[in-house]
Short mmCIF file of C-alpha atoms in Angstrom, two decimals:
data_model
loop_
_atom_site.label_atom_id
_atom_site.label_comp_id
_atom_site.label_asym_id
_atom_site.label_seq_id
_atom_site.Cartn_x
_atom_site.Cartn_y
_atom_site.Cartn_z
CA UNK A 236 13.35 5.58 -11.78
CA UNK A 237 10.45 4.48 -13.42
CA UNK A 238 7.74 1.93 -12.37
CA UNK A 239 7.34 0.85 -15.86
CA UNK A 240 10.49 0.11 -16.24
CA UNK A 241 11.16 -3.88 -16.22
CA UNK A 242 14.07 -5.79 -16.40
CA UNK A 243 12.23 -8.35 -17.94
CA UNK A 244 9.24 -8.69 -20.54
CA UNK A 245 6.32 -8.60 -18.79
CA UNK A 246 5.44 -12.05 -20.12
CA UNK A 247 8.13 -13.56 -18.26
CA UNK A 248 7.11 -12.08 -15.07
CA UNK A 249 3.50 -13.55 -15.93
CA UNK A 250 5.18 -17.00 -16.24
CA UNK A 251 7.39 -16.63 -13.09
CA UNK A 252 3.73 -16.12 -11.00
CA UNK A 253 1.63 -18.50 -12.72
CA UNK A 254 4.04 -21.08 -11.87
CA UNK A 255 4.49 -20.12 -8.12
CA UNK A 256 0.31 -20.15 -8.28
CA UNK A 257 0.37 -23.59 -9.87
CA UNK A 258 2.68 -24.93 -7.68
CA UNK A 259 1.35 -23.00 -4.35
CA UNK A 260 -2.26 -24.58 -5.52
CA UNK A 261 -1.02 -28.13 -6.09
CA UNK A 262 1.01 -28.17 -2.57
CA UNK A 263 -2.39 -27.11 -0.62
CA UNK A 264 -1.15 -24.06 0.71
CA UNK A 265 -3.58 -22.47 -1.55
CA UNK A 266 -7.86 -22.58 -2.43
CA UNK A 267 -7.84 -22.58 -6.05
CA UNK A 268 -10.19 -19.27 -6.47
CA UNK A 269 -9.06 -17.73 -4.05
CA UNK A 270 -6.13 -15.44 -5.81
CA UNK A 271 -9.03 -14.03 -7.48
CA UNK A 272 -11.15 -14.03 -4.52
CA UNK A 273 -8.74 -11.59 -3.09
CA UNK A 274 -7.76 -9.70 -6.30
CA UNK A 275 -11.83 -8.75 -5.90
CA UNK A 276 -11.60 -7.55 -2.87
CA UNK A 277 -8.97 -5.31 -2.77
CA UNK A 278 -9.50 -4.14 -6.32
CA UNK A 279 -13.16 -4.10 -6.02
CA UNK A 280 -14.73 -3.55 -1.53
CA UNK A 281 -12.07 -1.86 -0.49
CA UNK A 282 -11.14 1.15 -0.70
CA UNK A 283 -11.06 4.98 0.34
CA UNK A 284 -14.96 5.85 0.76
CA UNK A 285 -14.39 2.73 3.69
CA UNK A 286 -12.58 6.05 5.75
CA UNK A 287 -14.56 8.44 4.38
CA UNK A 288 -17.39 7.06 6.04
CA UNK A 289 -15.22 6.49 9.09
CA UNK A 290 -13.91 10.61 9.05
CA UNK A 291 -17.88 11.85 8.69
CA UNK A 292 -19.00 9.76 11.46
CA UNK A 293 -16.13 11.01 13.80
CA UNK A 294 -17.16 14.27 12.73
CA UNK A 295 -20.74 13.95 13.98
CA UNK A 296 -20.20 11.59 16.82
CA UNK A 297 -17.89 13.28 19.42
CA UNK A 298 -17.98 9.96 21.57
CA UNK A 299 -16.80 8.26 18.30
CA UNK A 300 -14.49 10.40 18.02
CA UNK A 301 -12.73 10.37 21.25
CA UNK A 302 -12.80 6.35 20.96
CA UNK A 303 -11.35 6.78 17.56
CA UNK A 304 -8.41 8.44 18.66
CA UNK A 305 -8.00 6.60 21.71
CA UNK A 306 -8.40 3.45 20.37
CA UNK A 307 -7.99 3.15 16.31
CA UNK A 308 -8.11 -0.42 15.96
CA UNK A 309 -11.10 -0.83 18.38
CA UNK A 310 -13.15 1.64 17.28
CA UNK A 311 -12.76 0.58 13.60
CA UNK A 312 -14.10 -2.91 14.94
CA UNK A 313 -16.84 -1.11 16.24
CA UNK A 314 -18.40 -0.07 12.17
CA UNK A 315 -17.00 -3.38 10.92
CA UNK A 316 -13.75 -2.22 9.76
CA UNK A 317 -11.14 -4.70 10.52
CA UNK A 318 -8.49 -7.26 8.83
CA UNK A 319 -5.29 -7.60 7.05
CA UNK A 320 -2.92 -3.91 8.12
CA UNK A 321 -5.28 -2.84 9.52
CA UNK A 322 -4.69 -5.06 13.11
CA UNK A 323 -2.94 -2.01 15.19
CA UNK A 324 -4.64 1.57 13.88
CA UNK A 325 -3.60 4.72 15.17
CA UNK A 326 -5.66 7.98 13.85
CA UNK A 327 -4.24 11.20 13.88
CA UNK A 328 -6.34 14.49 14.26
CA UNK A 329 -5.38 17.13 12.18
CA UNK A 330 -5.72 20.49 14.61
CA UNK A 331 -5.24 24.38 13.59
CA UNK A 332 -2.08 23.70 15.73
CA UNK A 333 -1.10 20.32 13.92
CA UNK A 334 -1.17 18.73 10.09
CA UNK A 335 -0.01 15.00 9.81
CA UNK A 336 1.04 12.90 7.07
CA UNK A 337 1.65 9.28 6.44
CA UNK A 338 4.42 7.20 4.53
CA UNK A 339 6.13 4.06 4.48
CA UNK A 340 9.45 4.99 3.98
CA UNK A 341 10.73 1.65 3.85
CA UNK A 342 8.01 -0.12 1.25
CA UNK A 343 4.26 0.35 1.39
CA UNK A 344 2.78 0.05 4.35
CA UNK A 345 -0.82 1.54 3.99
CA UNK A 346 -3.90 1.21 5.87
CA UNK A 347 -5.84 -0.83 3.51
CA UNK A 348 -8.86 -1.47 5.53
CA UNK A 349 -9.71 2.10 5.25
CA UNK A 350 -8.05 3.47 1.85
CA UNK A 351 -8.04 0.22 -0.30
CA UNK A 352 -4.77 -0.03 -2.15
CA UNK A 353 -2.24 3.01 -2.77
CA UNK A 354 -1.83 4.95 -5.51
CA UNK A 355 1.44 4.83 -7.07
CA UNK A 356 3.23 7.72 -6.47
CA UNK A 357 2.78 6.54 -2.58
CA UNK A 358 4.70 3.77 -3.42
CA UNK A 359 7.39 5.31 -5.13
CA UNK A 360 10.76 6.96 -4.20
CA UNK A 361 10.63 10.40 -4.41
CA UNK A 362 7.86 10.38 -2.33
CA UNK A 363 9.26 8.13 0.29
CA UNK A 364 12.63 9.84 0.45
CA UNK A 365 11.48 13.25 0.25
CA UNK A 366 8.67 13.55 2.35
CA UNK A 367 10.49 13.17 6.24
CA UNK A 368 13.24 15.57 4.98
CA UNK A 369 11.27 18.21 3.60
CA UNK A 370 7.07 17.57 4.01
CA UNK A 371 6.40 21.44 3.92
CA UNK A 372 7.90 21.71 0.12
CA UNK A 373 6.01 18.41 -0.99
CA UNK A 374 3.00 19.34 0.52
CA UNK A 375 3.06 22.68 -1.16
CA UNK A 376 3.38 20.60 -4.52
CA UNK A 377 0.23 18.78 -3.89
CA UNK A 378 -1.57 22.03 -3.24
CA UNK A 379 -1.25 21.60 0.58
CA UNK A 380 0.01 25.15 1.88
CA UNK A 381 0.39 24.94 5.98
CA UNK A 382 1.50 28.20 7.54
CA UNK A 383 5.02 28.29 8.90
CA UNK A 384 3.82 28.64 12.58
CA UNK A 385 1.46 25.18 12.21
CA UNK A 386 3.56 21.91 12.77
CA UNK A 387 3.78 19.10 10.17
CA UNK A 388 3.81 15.52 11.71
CA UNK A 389 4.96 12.85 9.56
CA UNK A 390 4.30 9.37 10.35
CA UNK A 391 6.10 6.68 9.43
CA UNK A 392 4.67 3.45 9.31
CA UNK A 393 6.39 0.40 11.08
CA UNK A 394 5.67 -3.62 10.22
CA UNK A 395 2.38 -3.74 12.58
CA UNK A 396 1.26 -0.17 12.85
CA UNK A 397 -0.72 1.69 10.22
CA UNK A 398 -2.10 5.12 10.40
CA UNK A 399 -4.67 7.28 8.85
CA UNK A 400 -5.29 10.97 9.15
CA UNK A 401 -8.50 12.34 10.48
CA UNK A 402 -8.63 15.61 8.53
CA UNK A 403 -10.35 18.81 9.74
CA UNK A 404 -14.17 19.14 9.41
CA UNK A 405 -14.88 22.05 7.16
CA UNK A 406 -16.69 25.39 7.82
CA UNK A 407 -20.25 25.50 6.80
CA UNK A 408 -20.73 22.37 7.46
CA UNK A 409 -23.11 22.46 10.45
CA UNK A 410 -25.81 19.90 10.28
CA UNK A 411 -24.79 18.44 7.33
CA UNK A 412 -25.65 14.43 7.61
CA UNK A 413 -22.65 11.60 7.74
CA UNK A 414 -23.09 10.60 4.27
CA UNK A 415 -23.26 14.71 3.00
CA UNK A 416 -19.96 15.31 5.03
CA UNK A 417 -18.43 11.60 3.71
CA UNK A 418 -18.62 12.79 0.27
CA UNK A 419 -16.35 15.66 1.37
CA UNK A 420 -13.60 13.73 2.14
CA UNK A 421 -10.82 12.85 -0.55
CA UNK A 422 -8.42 9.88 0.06
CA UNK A 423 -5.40 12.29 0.04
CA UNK A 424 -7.13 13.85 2.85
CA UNK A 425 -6.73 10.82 4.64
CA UNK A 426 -3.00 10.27 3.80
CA UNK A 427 -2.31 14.27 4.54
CA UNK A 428 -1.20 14.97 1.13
CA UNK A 429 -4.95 17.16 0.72
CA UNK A 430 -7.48 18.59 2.48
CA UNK A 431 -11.50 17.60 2.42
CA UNK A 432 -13.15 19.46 -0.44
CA UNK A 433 -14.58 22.81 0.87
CA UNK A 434 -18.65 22.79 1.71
CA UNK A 435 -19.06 24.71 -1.43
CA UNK A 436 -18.15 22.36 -3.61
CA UNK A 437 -21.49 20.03 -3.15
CA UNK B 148 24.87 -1.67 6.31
CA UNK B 149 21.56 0.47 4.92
CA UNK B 150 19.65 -1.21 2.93
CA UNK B 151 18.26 0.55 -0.71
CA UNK B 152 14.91 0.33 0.64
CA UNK B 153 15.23 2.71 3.64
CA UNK B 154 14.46 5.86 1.85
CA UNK B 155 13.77 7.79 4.35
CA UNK B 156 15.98 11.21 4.05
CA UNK B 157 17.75 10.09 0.40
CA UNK B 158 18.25 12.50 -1.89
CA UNK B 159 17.85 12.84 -6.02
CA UNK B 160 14.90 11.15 -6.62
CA UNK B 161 13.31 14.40 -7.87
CA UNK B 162 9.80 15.46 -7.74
CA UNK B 163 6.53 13.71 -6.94
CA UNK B 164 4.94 12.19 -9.66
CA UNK B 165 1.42 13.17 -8.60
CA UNK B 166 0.14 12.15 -12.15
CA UNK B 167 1.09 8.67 -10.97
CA UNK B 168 -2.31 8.21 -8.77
CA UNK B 169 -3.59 4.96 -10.59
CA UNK B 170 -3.88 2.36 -7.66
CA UNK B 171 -5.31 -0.15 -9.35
CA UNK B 172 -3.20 -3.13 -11.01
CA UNK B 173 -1.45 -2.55 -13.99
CA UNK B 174 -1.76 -6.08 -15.49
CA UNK B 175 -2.93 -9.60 -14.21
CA UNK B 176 0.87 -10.60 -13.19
CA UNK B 177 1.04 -7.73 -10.84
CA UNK B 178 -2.70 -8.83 -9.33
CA UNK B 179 -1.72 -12.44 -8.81
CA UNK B 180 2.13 -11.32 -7.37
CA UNK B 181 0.04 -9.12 -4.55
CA UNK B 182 -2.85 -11.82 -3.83
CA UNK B 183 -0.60 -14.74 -4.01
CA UNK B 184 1.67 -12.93 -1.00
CA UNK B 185 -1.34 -12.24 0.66
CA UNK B 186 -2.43 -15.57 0.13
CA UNK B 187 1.06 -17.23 1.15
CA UNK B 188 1.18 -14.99 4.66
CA UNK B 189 -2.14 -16.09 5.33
CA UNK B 190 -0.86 -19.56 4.89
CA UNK B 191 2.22 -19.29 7.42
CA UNK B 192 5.27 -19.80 4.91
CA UNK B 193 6.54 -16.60 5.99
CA UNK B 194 5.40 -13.88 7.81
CA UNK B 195 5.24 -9.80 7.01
CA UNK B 196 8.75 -9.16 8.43
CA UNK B 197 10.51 -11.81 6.86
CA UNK B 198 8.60 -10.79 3.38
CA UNK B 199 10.16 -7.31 4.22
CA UNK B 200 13.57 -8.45 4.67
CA UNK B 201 13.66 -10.01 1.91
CA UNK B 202 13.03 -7.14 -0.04
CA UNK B 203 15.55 -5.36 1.77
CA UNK B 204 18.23 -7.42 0.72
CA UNK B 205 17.49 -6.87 -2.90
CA UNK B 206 20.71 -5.78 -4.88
CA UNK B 207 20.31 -1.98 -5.14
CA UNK B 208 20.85 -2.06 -8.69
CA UNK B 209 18.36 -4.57 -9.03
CA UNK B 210 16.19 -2.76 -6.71
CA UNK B 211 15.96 0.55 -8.29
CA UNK B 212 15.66 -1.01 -11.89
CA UNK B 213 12.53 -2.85 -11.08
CA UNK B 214 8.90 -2.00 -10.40
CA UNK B 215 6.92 -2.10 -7.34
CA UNK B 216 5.28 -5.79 -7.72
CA UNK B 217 8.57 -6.94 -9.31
CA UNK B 218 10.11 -6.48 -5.55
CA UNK B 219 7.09 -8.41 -4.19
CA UNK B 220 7.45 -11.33 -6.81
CA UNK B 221 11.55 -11.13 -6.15
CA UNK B 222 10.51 -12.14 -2.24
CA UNK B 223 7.89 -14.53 -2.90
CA UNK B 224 10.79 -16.63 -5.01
CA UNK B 225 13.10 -16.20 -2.36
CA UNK B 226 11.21 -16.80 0.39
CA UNK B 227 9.14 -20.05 -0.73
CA UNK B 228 12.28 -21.71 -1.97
CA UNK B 229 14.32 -20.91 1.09
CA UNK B 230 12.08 -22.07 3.29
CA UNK B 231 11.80 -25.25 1.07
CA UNK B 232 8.05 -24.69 -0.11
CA UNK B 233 8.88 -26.18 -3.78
CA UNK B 234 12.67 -26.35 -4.86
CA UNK B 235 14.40 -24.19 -7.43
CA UNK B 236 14.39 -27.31 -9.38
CA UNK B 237 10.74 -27.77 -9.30
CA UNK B 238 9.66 -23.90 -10.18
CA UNK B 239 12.33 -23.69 -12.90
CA UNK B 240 10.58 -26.90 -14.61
CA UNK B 241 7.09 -25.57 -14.45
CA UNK B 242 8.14 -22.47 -16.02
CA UNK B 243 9.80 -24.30 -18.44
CA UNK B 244 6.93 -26.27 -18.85
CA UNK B 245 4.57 -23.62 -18.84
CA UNK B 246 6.16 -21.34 -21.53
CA UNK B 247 6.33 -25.02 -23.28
CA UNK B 248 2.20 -24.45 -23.36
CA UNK B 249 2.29 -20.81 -24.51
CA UNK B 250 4.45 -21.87 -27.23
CA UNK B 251 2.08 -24.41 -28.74
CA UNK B 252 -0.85 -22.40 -28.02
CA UNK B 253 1.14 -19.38 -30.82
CA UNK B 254 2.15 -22.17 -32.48
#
């Protein structure tokens, strides 16, 4: 299966939304502006240096930290993070005991307060099929290599709850400032799918 | 009776396209399907689970032969004219209409 694959000429699908716009507009339910309103903001504010930020701050904030984890959604409140999936946020804390990783095996579901939008192979089936059966073999094909005695979480997301990984800080790090450690931290490291870059690398 | 969409566990889809890491839209349709849903939630005409179901119930031929923001547009039609938004009637004229306007405008 291929995502550019289309029934249909792409025009027609162009003509099939601009008339459910037209009509949407015209019957009140929507601002005219505001489809590009939000095209702007999810194409153009949001997106994964949003969690980066939030990883290096739990990273040198242990009381953040612990909120974090208690409390996603709260704590996300807390440095202004909030809005549309991102109402009930649960972090997970990658351990040397524990690696987790996120899908939505049933559509999409992301955590787009923190990541933005997701990249395509999140959204597509081989990736949603294959990574509750065998997450140690697609792992391994994104470079992620976890030892056989460490245990793989996977989380699946439901309608309501969306989750984001809270990757491990890396060595060599020590007193390194929240925006020095932020720019460490690679979106796939926040899905599970990768690890934050090593210290050496900046 | 599963529906195409629960993935979870299938097998034969092959490997993980990891080249496929664009997430940005691919044209303006697929930017207006996403913020119009957004835009219609926000409104009330139907809510996140009922925008999932619909999806669900996609023919699994249909399903798998479509893109990503092809399943999102395939809801938003279903779900607006169900729940008696506009009619069929109505947004089969304005396409009508406007493919009239694209006409002249190559014309």
């Amino acid at each position: 299966m291929s995502h550019d694959d289309h029934t249909m000429p792409p025009s027609t699908l162009a003509l099939r939304i601009k008339a459910i716009e037209t009509l949407m507009v015209e019957k009140g339910k929507i601002d005219p502006g505001a489809v590009t309103e939000i095209v702007d903001i999810f194409q153009n504010k949001l997106g994964p240096r949003i969690g980066a930020g939030v990883v290096a701050r739990a990273w040198s904030d242990p009381a953040f930290k612990v909120r974090l984890l208690e409390n996603g959604t709260d704590a996300l409140k807390e440095v202004g993070v909030s809005g549309l999936q991102g109402e009930a946020m649960i972090i997970l804390e990658n351990t040397p005991e524990v690696h987790n990783v996120i899908v939505c095996t049933l559509c999409s579901c992301y955590p787009w307060t923190v990541l933005g939008l997701p990249p395509t192979w999140y959204k597509s089936a081989p990736y949603r099929s294959r990574i509750v059966i065998e997450p140690r073999a697609v792992l391994a094909e994104f470079g992620v290599n976890i030892a056989d005695d460490r245990e793989v979480r996977v989380y699946d997301s439901n309608a309501e709850i969306r989750y984001m990984v809270l990757p491990e800080r890396p060595a060599g790090t020590e007193g390194w400032s929240e925006e020095e450690l932020a720019a460490l931290v690679t979106r796939d490291s926040m899905i599970g799918t990768g690890i934050p870059l090593a210290a050496s690398t900046i | 009776m599963r529906s195409i969409a629960d993935m979870g566990g299938m097998q034969g889809f092959g490997p993980v396209n990891r080249a496929h890491d664009d997430t940005r839209f691919k044209a303006e349709w697929e930017a207006k399907t996403f913020a119009v849903n957004i835009l219609s939630l926000a409104a009330g005409c139907f809510n996140i689970d009922e925008s999932r179901y619909s999806m669900e119930r996609m023919p699994p031929g249909e399903y798998l032969n479509t893109s990503y923001y092809e399943h999102w547009l395939y809801s938003l039609e279903d779900l607006l004219i169900s729940k008696g938004v506009f009619s069929q009637e109505e947004y089969q004229a304005r396409i009508a209409e406007l493919a009239a306007k694209e006409d002249d405008h190559a014309a």
